[in-house]
DNA sequence: CCGCTGGATGTTGACGTCAACATCCGCGGC
DNA sequence: GCCGCGGATGTTGACGTCAACATCCAGCGG
């Protein structure tokens, strides 16, 4: 019943030594029990387990990490974490990581520039992480992004193909299908409310949209620019509402589409009667907007899991995956915000 | 020019010894340079820095953590991380942590029950975290939540007052103000679309709503129950639309309000002409719904920062904050979804 | 009854870092 | 010229864990 646990030893709990003392065995035997080695007599094991329980012992992760050279932790760099696509991807990565026994260390960078991402990666690598996931480093470029050598990395951005293993939604097909959907409905051309200049996903969508219209021989207008927020969609929508030629708009995400639709309504233009609108992402609210939004669905959950798969193949199996690329399909969900143009 | 860095030493980079060898000094001198001690001759310091640079050295965090008993890491437990309130709070905590030099280890629990949260906390405490932030452990209860002893903890849930330091939005005032706003408009009573049974924030809103109506001597109806999703709001809205007595509904969050409004429209009941609707949270899209939603704004950003403040007071300053409680104000934002009942 | 075998358990050292203490060296004062 | 002092640098040990090796003992065959 005597308790001779060292009293004032900082914050960290009881050590393996304390347990060993209480159980009347050596530290090594305690270690064997806690790593699940099989050559421990059941009676001894029980005694050790009881001692662990009494002391509330849990192995010191720092010591294990030092011993093994691995933390069981992966770093995750995101920008504007609270945005829909980001937070859902993060959630999926965290979920997949937990399933594999890894913990996720999260860093939210101020800007998605190469400098900030480089700094965040350096910070994380000091944490002795086993691998690094970078989510949508929008304005970073492969050449200027400096990562710790020998660090397994995956990126959710197709721009990094050839430099880092990447997982990306098939935005090209998604955009083609969305534009074609509008043309099929009879629209003469499609306007585009794009994401900010410099953002890679925004540019891919702009390029594909333009290419498709050119390929179909349709008139081309300059893309409008938003910053992904509903407010920017609203502002651009006020401008667009002035233009009687506009009958169909492809928006680079759902938030901007929501803002746009509201601006159109306020200007007296009805969706889809006067103007058809397509979004991108399929956020949970999309279905309950008025009218329910036709949109290009991205499977963020799958993207998150694929990111983790790809990372673990490098971390665990030591596969060198320099230029692997995984494309996750997108899918057009047709709801009520698109229809034929007014005759 | 000779490079005698040990070749096959797993993943971790060069050690302090490698740098010392290259610079022709002892490991301790390298340590002094990297911790910024001042008693190193400038010439020596330069030599060491050059060696660090050449080798790409950075201190091994695991070893430091072992030595110091601290990781510079805080644990963050969340449930359904991708939800609006959660992701914005997480973002704010991560931001505040980074500003203070801490990294955040993220765990997303399957369910917000005491058991799952307890397990997650145990997992994290193995990571040698310095403190723990628990975001909205909805159905966990103070009594059954077992946390590692001596672990600094903060919780964003007022139910834990008296057990753990907590930061919570002032939902009580927010709910009172919202209900009164509807009564002031002339509604005879207010219906309530609540969150799931067992969720603490949901129950607080239910209790306050009921209490306010009773206090004002208004007729009381049983709260409808959703699960925070827009879909559940839609489903309850279909039921509610059948009831001609309903003229005002307070929803426990904005997503459910959006779903509810859509169901009302589909049933031919107009908002706010036939029915007024109030939401809760003020998510970014709220303003761009149709009609723009009157809602109770919660300042998630401030909540995140306050959580971090409270945690650091325990971690850094060793303040024992058992029952501290910080209340973050809420605010009713009146938009276009509320109005007087039809005469 | 002795020695051998094999499983259970103990001992040692190393992972990388840094505080405490030890040592070394140059310079100023007497 | 010698002593002492103080700043720069080196050495030792400890943080907690676990693999490798060492030891111990029970049981069995000869």
XYZ file of C-alpha atoms (C1' of nucleotides) in Angstrom:
746
model
C 0.000 0.000 0.000
C 2.937 2.363 0.256
C 3.085 4.783 -2.582
C 6.590 5.904 -3.353
C 5.884 7.518 -6.675
C 8.207 10.447 -7.069
C 5.977 13.354 -6.164
C 7.016 16.519 -7.933
C 8.130 15.156 -11.292
C 6.814 17.879 -13.602
C 3.752 17.239 -15.670
C 4.505 13.870 -17.164
C 2.868 10.982 -15.395
C 4.379 7.859 -13.886
C 7.230 6.273 -15.803
C 7.857 2.701 -16.676
C 10.149 2.548 -13.646
C 7.355 3.479 -11.288
C 5.203 0.701 -12.651
C 8.091 -1.762 -12.456
C 8.709 -0.902 -8.830
C 5.073 -1.290 -7.894
C 4.712 -4.588 -9.728
C 7.991 -5.879 -8.372
C 9.480 -6.532 -11.794
C 12.022 -4.869 -14.017
C 11.282 -2.044 -16.360
C 11.902 -4.307 -19.292
C 9.099 -6.624 -18.267
C 6.747 -3.691 -18.093
C 7.910 -2.706 -21.541
C 7.203 -6.207 -22.779
C 3.693 -6.031 -21.446
C 3.018 -2.660 -22.958
C 4.346 -3.654 -26.381
C 2.416 -6.907 -26.295
C 5.364 -9.279 -26.362
C 4.224 -12.837 -25.756
C 6.942 -14.186 -23.533
C 5.573 -12.955 -20.229
C 3.969 -15.271 -17.721
C 0.231 -14.541 -17.399
C 0.558 -14.018 -13.656
C 3.333 -11.490 -14.178
C 1.413 -9.756 -16.923
C -1.592 -9.374 -14.678
C 0.508 -7.931 -11.903
C 2.006 -5.406 -14.297
C -1.347 -4.489 -15.775
C -2.732 -3.933 -12.289
C 0.183 -1.673 -11.444
C -0.266 0.293 -14.675
C -3.882 0.725 -13.882
C -3.290 1.858 -10.337
C -0.750 4.438 -11.405
C -2.587 5.536 -14.519
C 0.502 4.794 -16.522
C 0.725 5.346 -20.226
C 3.931 5.061 -22.231
C 5.773 8.294 -22.837
C 5.380 9.041 -26.470
C 8.414 11.273 -26.662
C 10.634 8.510 -25.417
C 9.156 6.029 -27.828
C 9.502 8.475 -30.686
C 13.114 9.018 -29.770
C 13.759 5.315 -29.591
C 11.991 4.459 -32.826
C 12.708 7.606 -34.795
C 9.026 7.958 -35.548
C 6.153 9.778 -33.965
C 3.138 8.114 -35.427
C 2.167 11.606 -36.434
C 1.578 13.192 -39.788
C 1.579 16.902 -40.490
C -1.288 18.585 -42.261
C -0.963 21.998 -43.826
C -4.129 23.791 -44.825
C -5.125 27.295 -45.712
C -8.451 28.722 -44.596
C -9.364 25.553 -42.832
C -12.945 26.570 -42.165
C -13.932 26.502 -45.808
C -16.174 23.690 -46.869
C -13.853 21.713 -49.108
C -10.946 22.154 -46.760
C -12.703 21.182 -43.591
C -14.257 18.106 -45.162
C -10.934 17.002 -46.563
C -9.267 17.566 -43.217
C -11.964 15.578 -41.515
C -11.426 12.674 -43.895
C -7.651 12.752 -43.507
C -7.962 12.807 -39.743
C -10.370 9.912 -39.859
C -8.136 7.853 -42.144
C -5.097 8.679 -40.050
C -6.771 7.546 -36.879
C -7.810 4.298 -38.495
C -4.153 3.663 -39.270
C -2.998 4.630 -35.811
C -1.629 8.024 -36.724
C -2.284 11.374 -35.150
C -2.540 14.552 -37.188
C -0.669 17.742 -36.437
C -2.454 20.655 -37.955
C -1.052 23.923 -39.207
C -3.141 26.605 -40.828
C -1.032 28.872 -42.994
C -1.801 32.553 -43.379
C -1.482 32.535 -47.110
C -1.177 29.690 -49.559
C 2.089 31.069 -50.942
C 5.193 28.971 -51.303
C 6.970 30.911 -48.582
C 4.316 30.362 -45.969
C 3.899 26.710 -46.837
C 7.654 26.210 -46.752
C 7.809 27.804 -43.309
C 4.947 25.681 -42.038
C 6.601 22.528 -43.331
C 9.816 23.464 -41.567
C 7.923 24.047 -38.344
C 6.214 20.710 -38.634
C 9.347 18.805 -39.516
C 10.826 19.931 -36.227
C 7.937 18.038 -34.696
C 9.449 14.871 -36.116
C 6.431 14.053 -38.210
C 6.460 10.948 -40.350
C 4.853 12.536 -43.362
C 3.224 15.648 -44.668
C -0.124 16.352 -46.311
C -0.569 19.686 -48.030
C -4.128 20.629 -48.852
C -4.653 23.011 -51.715
C -1.627 25.258 -51.541
C -3.401 27.445 -54.008
C -0.747 29.889 -55.030
C 2.342 27.900 -54.185
C 4.377 26.596 -57.099
C 6.358 23.379 -57.239
C 9.633 25.115 -57.988
C 9.575 27.521 -55.066
C 8.217 25.127 -52.486
C 11.062 23.838 -50.350
C 10.329 20.792 -48.259
C 12.537 18.909 -45.838
C 14.588 16.302 -47.681
C 13.452 12.692 -47.422
C 10.075 13.779 -46.064
C 7.160 11.823 -47.529
C 4.673 14.304 -48.929
C 1.323 14.243 -50.650
C -0.483 17.197 -52.111
C -4.115 17.645 -53.046
C -3.389 19.706 -56.082
C -2.798 18.442 -59.560
C -0.275 21.158 -60.282
C 2.331 19.290 -58.307
C 2.271 16.269 -60.556
C 5.816 15.302 -61.406
C 7.087 16.938 -58.232
C 5.025 15.353 -55.484
C 2.451 12.602 -55.350
C -0.925 14.241 -55.695
C -4.587 13.536 -55.262
C -6.999 15.798 -57.045
C -10.626 15.863 -58.027
C -11.244 15.553 -61.720
C -12.120 19.166 -62.197
C -11.457 19.092 -65.900
C -14.118 16.507 -66.606
C -16.424 18.146 -64.093
C -16.128 21.485 -65.812
C -16.601 19.995 -69.271
C -19.728 18.177 -68.185
C -21.160 21.265 -66.504
C -20.604 23.487 -69.541
C -21.966 20.856 -71.887
C -25.023 20.449 -69.666
C -25.813 24.123 -70.140
C -25.172 24.032 -73.886
C -27.373 20.961 -74.189
C -30.173 22.891 -72.547
C -29.963 25.311 -75.438
C -27.879 28.162 -74.061
C -25.877 29.987 -76.682
C -22.888 30.366 -74.384
C -21.928 30.150 -70.713
C -20.502 32.883 -68.514
C -18.055 32.003 -65.784
C -17.705 33.334 -62.260
C -14.186 32.206 -61.429
C -12.123 31.955 -58.267
C -9.267 34.357 -57.559
C -6.432 34.850 -60.017
C -3.462 32.701 -59.076
C -5.448 29.934 -57.457
C -4.677 26.689 -59.238
C -8.134 25.107 -59.039
C -9.680 28.370 -60.177
C -7.387 28.516 -63.198
C -8.051 24.917 -64.167
C -11.757 25.624 -64.217
C -11.292 28.815 -66.223
C -9.070 27.083 -68.768
C -11.385 24.128 -69.198
C -14.455 26.322 -69.504
C -12.753 28.459 -72.145
C -11.453 25.454 -74.026
C -14.860 23.860 -74.100
C -16.579 26.944 -75.463
C -13.892 27.445 -78.074
C -14.151 23.795 -79.052
C -17.912 24.163 -79.429
C -17.539 27.344 -81.413
C -19.414 29.456 -78.909
C -18.820 33.133 -78.088
C -16.374 33.724 -75.258
C -16.596 36.359 -72.535
C -13.986 37.302 -69.952
C -14.429 35.373 -66.705
C -15.681 37.330 -63.715
C -13.526 37.024 -60.626
C -14.673 36.248 -57.101
C -12.706 35.185 -54.048
C -14.724 32.030 -53.235
C -16.979 33.854 -50.743
C -20.717 34.219 -51.135
C -20.265 37.955 -50.829
C -18.016 38.124 -53.855
C -20.572 36.067 -55.758
C -23.237 38.560 -54.752
C -21.166 41.493 -55.937
C -20.370 39.929 -59.267
C -23.997 38.928 -59.577
C -25.111 42.553 -59.380
C -22.906 43.352 -62.347
C -23.969 40.281 -64.281
C -27.637 41.059 -63.748
C -27.237 44.201 -65.859
C -26.230 42.212 -68.898
C -29.280 41.016 -70.824
C -27.155 38.577 -72.863
C -26.360 36.398 -69.877
C -28.479 33.252 -69.765
C -26.165 30.744 -68.059
C -23.399 31.047 -65.460
C -20.939 28.473 -64.236
C -19.650 29.376 -60.776
C -16.360 28.052 -59.463
C -17.917 27.122 -56.128
C -21.282 26.848 -54.424
C -20.885 29.781 -52.048
C -20.329 32.198 -54.894
C -23.260 30.637 -56.741
C -25.489 31.284 -53.714
C -24.434 34.922 -53.580
C -24.880 35.269 -57.309
C -28.379 33.839 -57.240
C -29.425 36.222 -54.530
C -28.102 39.199 -56.500
C -29.976 38.024 -59.566
C -33.219 37.717 -57.621
C -32.811 41.183 -56.191
C -32.338 42.488 -59.712
C -35.567 40.794 -60.736
C -33.999 38.010 -62.760
C -35.266 34.546 -61.978
C -33.278 31.345 -61.750
C -33.519 29.233 -63.829
C -36.210 30.986 -65.901
C -34.059 33.948 -66.890
C -30.611 32.657 -65.985
C -29.317 29.164 -65.263
C -26.646 28.747 -62.579
C -24.274 25.868 -61.900
C -22.074 25.609 -58.819
C -19.077 23.550 -57.866
C -18.438 21.362 -54.765
C -21.896 20.231 -53.678
C -21.762 21.513 -50.139
C -24.474 20.157 -47.845
C -26.643 23.246 -48.071
C -26.677 23.240 -51.868
C -29.703 21.036 -52.019
C -31.690 23.382 -49.817
C -30.933 26.651 -51.500
C -33.694 28.197 -53.521
C -33.733 26.955 -56.183
C -31.804 23.784 -55.333
C -28.464 24.207 -57.050
C -27.199 22.169 -59.958
C -23.542 21.630 -59.131
C -20.395 19.618 -59.765
C -19.920 17.298 -56.843
C -16.451 16.736 -55.451
C -15.869 13.806 -53.163
C -13.770 15.401 -50.450
C -14.105 12.394 -48.252
C -12.533 10.158 -50.856
C -9.824 12.708 -51.546
C -8.892 12.718 -47.877
C -8.669 8.956 -47.717
C -6.647 8.731 -50.919
C -4.228 11.309 -49.581
C -3.667 9.190 -46.525
C -3.273 6.023 -48.620
C -0.635 7.633 -50.743
C 1.201 9.008 -47.775
C 1.247 5.705 -45.948
C 2.627 3.919 -48.977
C 5.612 6.190 -48.670
C 5.879 6.215 -44.897
C 5.295 2.537 -44.217
C 6.321 0.788 -47.355
C 9.048 3.230 -48.338
C 7.677 3.444 -51.856
C 9.224 6.337 -53.764
C 6.166 7.904 -55.351
C 7.553 11.018 -56.936
C 5.022 11.598 -59.642
C 2.055 9.444 -58.775
C -1.251 11.081 -59.363
C -4.659 9.952 -58.285
C -7.702 11.495 -59.850
C -10.947 11.352 -57.939
C -14.028 11.516 -60.167
C -16.464 14.394 -60.046
C -20.113 14.182 -60.939
C -22.698 16.665 -62.118
C -25.702 16.773 -59.830
C -28.614 18.284 -61.719
C -31.139 20.061 -59.545
C -33.414 22.974 -60.236
C -31.136 25.924 -60.945
C -30.641 25.066 -64.594
C -33.105 24.933 -67.429
C -33.547 25.933 -71.031
C -33.189 29.644 -71.864
C -36.350 31.645 -72.352
C -37.450 31.277 -75.916
C 34.714 17.918 -47.826
C 34.509 14.417 -46.440
C 31.021 13.436 -45.498
C 30.926 10.893 -42.729
C 27.294 11.281 -41.837
C 26.010 7.906 -40.800
C 24.269 6.676 -43.923
C 21.410 4.389 -43.032
C 20.102 6.097 -39.932
C 16.391 5.761 -40.591
C 14.370 8.781 -41.518
C 15.502 11.328 -39.016
C 18.053 13.773 -40.306
C 21.516 14.608 -39.030
C 21.968 14.731 -35.256
C 23.626 17.280 -33.092
C 26.680 15.029 -33.095
C 27.006 15.204 -36.849
C 26.958 18.975 -36.728
C 29.461 19.024 -33.883
C 31.847 16.809 -35.801
C 31.629 18.923 -38.925
C 32.111 22.166 -37.030
C 34.918 20.720 -34.911
C 33.224 21.483 -31.615
C 31.404 19.496 -28.971
C 27.751 18.639 -29.135
C 27.117 20.917 -26.215
C 28.345 23.928 -28.125
C 26.007 23.101 -30.950
C 23.216 22.829 -28.424
C 24.143 26.240 -27.058
C 23.941 27.744 -30.507
C 20.612 26.160 -31.258
C 19.069 27.264 -27.974
C 20.446 30.763 -28.366
C 22.715 30.799 -25.338
C 24.918 33.875 -25.345
C 28.215 32.507 -24.157
C 29.531 31.321 -27.494
C 32.275 33.161 -29.358
C 30.905 34.702 -32.583
C 33.488 32.882 -34.677
C 32.468 29.545 -33.156
C 28.816 30.321 -33.566
C 29.302 31.080 -37.246
C 31.148 27.838 -37.771
C 28.356 25.909 -36.110
C 25.662 27.697 -38.053
C 27.478 26.945 -41.292
C 27.681 23.274 -40.355
C 23.976 23.187 -39.478
C 23.181 24.739 -42.793
C 25.322 22.354 -44.770
C 23.781 19.315 -43.121
C 20.258 20.655 -43.071
C 20.155 20.065 -39.339
C 17.152 20.763 -37.217
C 16.850 19.728 -33.588
C 15.073 16.460 -32.957
C 11.809 17.349 -31.374
C 11.327 13.996 -29.742
C 14.603 14.295 -27.892
C 13.787 17.809 -26.760
C 10.362 16.738 -25.663
C 11.861 13.904 -23.677
C 14.380 16.184 -22.072
C 11.916 18.935 -21.239
C 8.824 16.846 -20.638
C 6.866 19.028 -23.024
C 6.084 18.926 -26.687
C 4.870 22.395 -27.450
C 1.744 20.634 -28.623
C -1.843 20.819 -27.538
C -4.472 18.221 -28.237
C -7.789 19.118 -29.784
C -10.777 16.818 -29.648
C -13.688 17.560 -31.915
C -16.712 15.743 -33.159
C -17.925 16.193 -36.723
C -15.147 18.560 -37.493
C -16.543 19.639 -40.833
C -19.534 21.374 -39.320
C -19.550 25.111 -39.474
C -19.207 25.985 -35.824
C -16.668 23.283 -35.230
C -14.434 24.054 -38.148
C -14.420 27.755 -37.403
C -13.577 27.150 -33.771
C -10.828 24.734 -34.748
C -9.436 27.275 -37.146
C -9.321 29.898 -34.438
C -7.696 27.572 -31.915
C -5.065 26.543 -34.438
C -4.390 30.161 -35.255
C -4.065 31.159 -31.605
C -1.873 28.154 -30.894
C 0.490 28.974 -33.684
C 0.775 32.554 -32.487
C 1.909 31.185 -29.139
C 4.328 28.706 -30.665
C 2.209 25.622 -30.131
C 1.219 22.966 -32.604
C -2.194 21.338 -32.545
C -2.792 17.608 -32.600
C -6.221 16.885 -33.880
C -8.507 13.981 -33.086
C -11.996 13.638 -34.461
C -14.113 11.382 -32.299
C -16.780 9.129 -33.757
C -19.380 10.105 -31.250
C -19.446 12.842 -28.659
C -20.044 10.370 -25.859
C -17.986 10.297 -22.712
C -16.441 6.978 -23.651
C -15.197 8.104 -27.008
C -13.902 11.384 -25.684
C -12.174 9.598 -22.835
C -10.514 7.233 -25.295
C -9.425 10.095 -27.509
C -7.973 11.945 -24.550
C -6.032 8.851 -23.556
C -4.696 8.509 -27.070
C -3.633 12.118 -27.119
C -2.058 12.039 -23.701
C 0.236 9.327 -25.004
C 1.425 11.970 -27.397
C 2.766 13.927 -24.450
C 0.589 16.911 -25.151
C 0.795 19.938 -22.907
C -2.912 20.565 -22.744
C -6.233 19.534 -24.122
C -9.058 21.402 -25.805
C -12.385 19.645 -26.102
C -14.821 21.207 -28.508
C -18.478 20.555 -27.849
C -18.498 17.072 -26.405
C -22.209 17.186 -26.867
C -23.391 14.123 -25.059
C -20.479 13.634 -22.698
C -21.135 14.363 -19.058
C -18.692 15.736 -16.521
C -19.026 12.759 -14.219
C -18.285 10.069 -16.748
C -15.534 11.871 -18.607
C -12.189 10.563 -17.423
C -9.196 12.668 -18.295
C -5.537 12.080 -17.542
C -4.704 13.457 -14.117
C -2.913 16.785 -14.006
C -3.718 17.459 -17.647
C -4.717 21.071 -18.315
C -8.058 21.048 -20.062
C -10.518 23.535 -21.470
C -13.926 22.751 -22.811
C -16.213 24.762 -25.049
C -19.342 23.710 -23.283
C -20.936 25.406 -20.351
C -22.093 22.121 -18.873
C -18.617 21.461 -17.593
C -18.591 24.490 -15.363
C -17.340 23.468 -11.959
C -15.483 20.530 -13.434
C -13.336 22.062 -16.134
C -12.609 25.572 -17.287
C -15.036 26.350 -20.061
C -15.665 28.838 -22.792
C -19.151 29.046 -24.168
C -21.267 31.344 -26.248
C -24.034 33.056 -24.370
C -26.770 30.923 -25.793
C -29.173 31.734 -23.037
C -29.239 35.429 -23.789
C -29.177 34.705 -27.503
C -32.227 32.491 -27.229
C -34.109 34.963 -25.033
C -33.448 37.786 -27.450
C -34.502 35.703 -30.443
C -37.773 34.612 -28.859
C -38.532 38.116 -27.644
C -37.821 39.487 -31.111
C -40.541 37.239 -32.507
C -42.987 38.098 -29.736
C -42.291 41.794 -30.260
C -43.229 41.380 -33.891
C -46.638 40.284 -32.700
C -46.476 36.523 -32.846
C -48.675 34.782 -30.349
C -46.103 32.110 -29.652
C -42.937 30.610 -31.113
C -42.312 27.048 -32.234
C -38.893 25.503 -31.835
C -36.931 23.212 -34.124
C -34.351 21.843 -31.690
C -31.112 19.895 -32.023
C -30.901 16.237 -31.084
C -31.926 15.002 -27.666
C -28.911 14.715 -25.398
C -26.901 17.464 -27.016
C -26.085 20.060 -24.393
C -26.333 23.169 -26.566
C -29.598 21.858 -27.991
C -31.026 21.380 -24.518
C -29.954 24.815 -23.335
C -31.797 26.378 -26.246
C -34.876 24.274 -25.622
C -34.933 25.120 -21.925
C -34.443 28.816 -22.485
C -37.064 28.956 -25.206
C -39.570 27.152 -22.996
C -38.763 29.286 -20.006
C -39.175 32.476 -21.976
C -42.566 31.490 -23.345
C -43.762 30.401 -19.930
C -42.518 33.648 -18.429
C -44.407 35.595 -21.074
C -47.509 33.523 -20.534
C -47.589 32.208 -24.067
C -48.843 28.803 -25.248
C -46.202 26.118 -25.347
C -45.762 23.381 -27.957
C -43.414 20.400 -27.892
C -40.123 21.146 -29.618
C -39.499 19.425 -32.952
C -36.239 17.522 -33.155
C -33.636 17.689 -35.907
C -30.069 16.478 -35.979
C -28.422 19.784 -37.014
C -28.477 18.898 -40.732
C -30.368 20.852 -43.356
C -32.091 17.625 -44.339
C -33.562 17.157 -40.897
C -34.758 20.756 -41.001
C -36.416 20.032 -44.301
C -38.181 16.981 -42.962
C -39.461 18.748 -39.876
C -40.474 21.658 -42.064
C -42.787 19.434 -44.067
C -44.584 18.485 -40.889
C -44.674 22.013 -39.573
C -46.108 23.331 -42.812
C -49.283 21.325 -42.176
C -50.006 23.206 -38.993
C -51.880 26.437 -39.702
C -51.198 27.722 -36.184
C -47.486 28.059 -36.760
C -46.424 31.627 -37.443
C -42.901 31.735 -36.024
C -40.122 29.148 -35.669
C -36.838 29.366 -33.827
C -34.322 26.896 -35.259
C -31.374 25.657 -33.246
C -28.986 26.228 -36.144
C -28.842 27.836 -39.554
C -28.603 24.641 -41.586
C -31.859 23.339 -40.179
C -33.427 26.738 -40.743
C -32.393 26.583 -44.403
C -33.959 23.160 -44.808
C -37.064 24.265 -42.981
C -37.531 27.312 -45.160
C -37.260 25.245 -48.297
C -39.900 22.814 -47.022
C -42.194 25.712 -46.180
C -41.817 27.179 -49.649
C -42.568 23.872 -51.260
C -45.702 23.669 -49.171
C -46.706 27.103 -50.399
C -46.036 28.955 -47.166
C -43.995 32.089 -47.522
C -41.263 33.373 -45.261
C -41.692 35.752 -43.543
C -45.207 36.551 -44.773
C -46.790 33.357 -43.496
C -44.104 32.130 -41.121
C -41.131 33.875 -39.565
C -37.922 31.878 -39.109
C -34.901 32.546 -36.914
C -31.654 30.575 -37.100
C -28.663 30.163 -34.854
C -24.912 30.537 -35.612
C -24.772 33.031 -38.472
C -22.841 30.896 -40.907
C -21.402 32.763 -43.887
C -24.141 31.688 -46.279
C -26.942 32.872 -43.996
C -26.939 36.321 -45.455
C -27.381 34.961 -48.959
C -30.201 32.544 -48.383
C -33.611 33.552 -49.620
C -34.863 35.306 -47.663
C -31.726 36.377 -45.820
C -31.962 34.696 -42.458
C -32.468 36.436 -39.147
C -30.180 34.566 -36.796
C -28.320 34.515 -33.491
C -24.684 35.136 -34.210
C -22.034 33.188 -32.354
C -18.467 34.408 -32.435
C -16.590 31.174 -33.022
C -13.382 32.991 -33.688
C -13.449 34.601 -30.278
C -14.401 31.316 -28.645
C -11.346 29.649 -30.179
C -9.026 32.345 -28.968
C -10.497 32.352 -25.473
C -10.094 28.589 -25.289
C -6.433 28.949 -26.069
C -6.017 31.785 -23.568
C -7.526 29.710 -20.821
C -5.453 26.689 -21.685
C -2.212 28.615 -21.745
C -2.912 30.122 -18.370
C -2.886 26.593 -17.038
C -0.028 25.246 -19.123
C 2.358 28.173 -18.844
C 1.435 29.885 -15.659
C 0.305 26.790 -13.797
C -2.885 28.511 -12.744
C -5.377 26.006 -11.349
C -8.557 27.066 -13.117
C -10.986 24.381 -12.088
C -14.211 26.244 -12.475
C -13.434 29.287 -14.551
C -16.047 30.086 -17.102
C -15.864 32.560 -19.930
C -19.025 33.592 -21.682
C -18.746 34.966 -25.187
C -21.617 37.236 -26.139
C -24.092 36.375 -28.859
C -26.009 38.879 -30.932
C -29.240 38.789 -32.855
C -28.759 39.722 -36.499
C -32.097 40.759 -37.938
C -32.462 40.145 -41.649
C -35.472 39.406 -43.776
C -36.788 36.057 -42.563
C -38.793 37.553 -39.714
C -41.735 39.903 -39.758
C -45.138 40.480 -38.195
C -47.696 37.688 -38.537
C -50.369 38.078 -41.148
C -53.180 40.101 -39.710
C 21.707 -36.860 -9.289
C 23.765 -33.902 -12.844
C 23.779 -31.157 -16.765
C 21.297 -29.305 -20.420
C 17.529 -26.707 -22.568
C 14.382 -23.234 -23.174
C 11.377 -19.910 -21.495
C 10.961 -16.025 -18.227
C 13.107 -12.179 -16.461
C 16.956 -8.806 -15.586
C 20.861 -5.707 -17.199
C 23.070 -2.722 -20.371
C 23.345 0.671 -23.658
C 21.636 3.819 -27.165
C 18.272 7.011 -29.263
C 19.296 13.107 -29.244
C 19.273 16.793 -26.279
C 20.681 19.885 -22.722
C 21.620 21.364 -17.650
C 25.076 21.041 -14.378
C 29.498 20.685 -13.473
C 34.465 20.391 -14.937
C 38.204 22.124 -17.450
C 40.919 25.077 -20.054
C 42.963 29.312 -21.491
C 44.199 34.132 -21.729
C 44.588 38.327 -19.489
C 45.037 41.717 -15.681
C 46.817 42.848 -11.179
C 50.254 42.517 -7.833
C 56.481 36.058 -13.200
C 52.722 34.131 -10.694
C 47.988 33.842 -9.163
C 43.375 34.314 -9.831
C 39.406 35.268 -12.380
C 36.016 34.851 -15.843
C 34.441 33.515 -20.154
C 34.490 29.774 -23.594
C 34.231 25.064 -24.305
C 34.120 20.049 -23.041
C 32.313 15.992 -20.228
C 28.877 13.561 -17.748
C 24.531 12.013 -16.784
C 19.535 11.856 -17.100
C 15.027 12.152 -19.448
C 11.780 7.064 -20.733
C 11.792 3.389 -23.693
C 13.089 -0.915 -25.736
C 16.305 -4.242 -28.462
C 20.007 -7.151 -27.646
C 22.299 -9.750 -24.736
C 22.902 -11.955 -20.082
C 21.188 -14.567 -16.419
C 18.367 -17.485 -13.867
C 15.528 -21.388 -12.879
C 12.384 -25.297 -13.516
C 11.906 -29.475 -15.632
C 13.528 -33.277 -18.168
C 16.625 -36.868 -20.076
C 20.467 -39.611 -19.224
